CSV table of C-alpha atoms in Angstrom, one decimal:
chain,number,residue,atom,x,y,z
A,1105,MET,CA,91.2,74.9,67.4
A,1106,PRO,CA,94.5,75.6,69.2
A,1107,PRO,CA,94.7,79.3,70.4
A,1108,PHE,CA,98.0,80.1,68.5
A,1109,LEU,CA,96.5,78.6,65.3
A,1110,LEU,CA,93.3,80.7,65.8
A,1111,ALA,CA,95.4,83.9,66.3
A,1112,GLY,CA,97.4,83.2,63.2
A,1113,THR,CA,94.4,82.4,61.1
A,1114,ARG,CA,92.8,85.6,62.1
A,1115,PHE,CA,95.8,87.6,60.7
A,1116,LEU,CA,96.0,85.5,57.6
A,1117,VAL,CA,92.3,86.1,56.8
A,1118,ALA,CA,92.7,89.8,57.5
A,1119,GLY,CA,95.8,90.1,55.3
A,1120,LEU,CA,94.1,88.3,52.4
A,1121,LEU,CA,91.1,90.5,52.7
A,1122,LEU,CA,93.3,93.6,52.6
A,1123,LEU,CA,95.3,92.3,49.7
A,1124,GLY,CA,92.0,91.6,47.7
A,1125,TRP,CA,90.8,95.1,48.5
A,1126,CYS,CA,94.0,96.6,47.3
A,1127,ARG,CA,93.9,94.6,44.1
A,1128,TRP,CA,90.3,95.6,43.5
A,1129,ARG,CA,91.1,99.3,44.0
A,1130,GLY,CA,94.1,99.0,41.6
A,1131,LEU,CA,96.7,99.9,44.1
A,1132,ARG,CA,100.3,99.2,43.5
A,1133,LEU,CA,101.4,96.0,45.4
A,1134,LYS,CA,105.0,95.8,44.4
A,1135,TRP,CA,107.6,97.2,46.8
A,1136,PRO,CA,111.4,97.0,46.9
A,1137,ALA,CA,112.8,93.9,48.7
A,1138,LYS,CA,114.2,96.0,51.6
A,1139,THR,CA,110.8,97.4,52.3
A,1140,ILE,CA,109.1,94.0,52.2
A,1141,LEU,CA,111.8,92.6,54.6
A,1142,MET,CA,111.3,95.5,57.0
A,1143,LEU,CA,107.5,95.3,57.0
A,1144,GLY,CA,107.6,91.5,57.3
A,1145,SER,CA,109.9,91.7,60.3
A,1146,ILE,CA,107.7,94.3,62.0
A,1147,GLY,CA,104.6,92.2,61.3
A,1148,LEU,CA,106.2,89.1,62.8
A,1149,LEU,CA,107.3,91.0,65.9
A,1150,LEU,CA,103.9,92.4,66.4
A,1151,LEU,CA,102.2,89.1,65.9
A,1152,GLY,CA,104.8,87.2,68.0
A,1153,ALA,CA,105.2,89.6,70.8
A,1154,GLY,CA,101.7,90.9,71.0
A,1155,ASN,CA,99.2,88.2,70.2
A,1156,VAL,CA,101.1,85.1,71.0
A,1157,PHE,CA,101.9,86.3,74.6
A,1158,LEU,CA,98.3,87.5,74.9
A,1159,VAL,CA,96.9,84.2,73.9
A,1160,TYR,CA,99.4,82.4,76.2
A,1161,ALA,CA,98.4,84.6,79.1
A,1162,GLU,CA,94.7,84.1,78.5
A,1163,LYS,CA,95.3,80.3,78.6
A,1164,THR,CA,97.6,80.2,81.7
A,1165,VAL,CA,96.8,83.0,84.1
A,1166,PRO,CA,94.0,82.0,86.5
A,1167,SER,CA,91.0,84.2,86.4
A,1168,ASP,CA,91.2,85.1,90.1
A,1169,SER,CA,94.6,86.7,89.5
A,1170,LEU,CA,92.9,89.6,87.7
A,1171,ARG,CA,90.9,90.4,90.8
A,1172,TRP,CA,94.1,91.1,92.7
A,1173,CYS,CA,95.5,93.3,89.8
A,1174,LEU,CA,92.4,95.5,89.7
A,1175,GLN,CA,92.2,96.2,93.5
């Protein structure tokens, strides 16, 4: 499985589990459009800037480079 697809799948599964938990508890799941847009943009930035760059670095940075960073 490609690393970016694996990272995205992890968040999709986590989101679906949280959505199911909220529905099971009877929590309100409807928000105004402005709130959904703001939360969606924050989520995309966190996923894009955080995990995509982390996965990219794990695939491209050689393991001996870490040795030089830790000295």
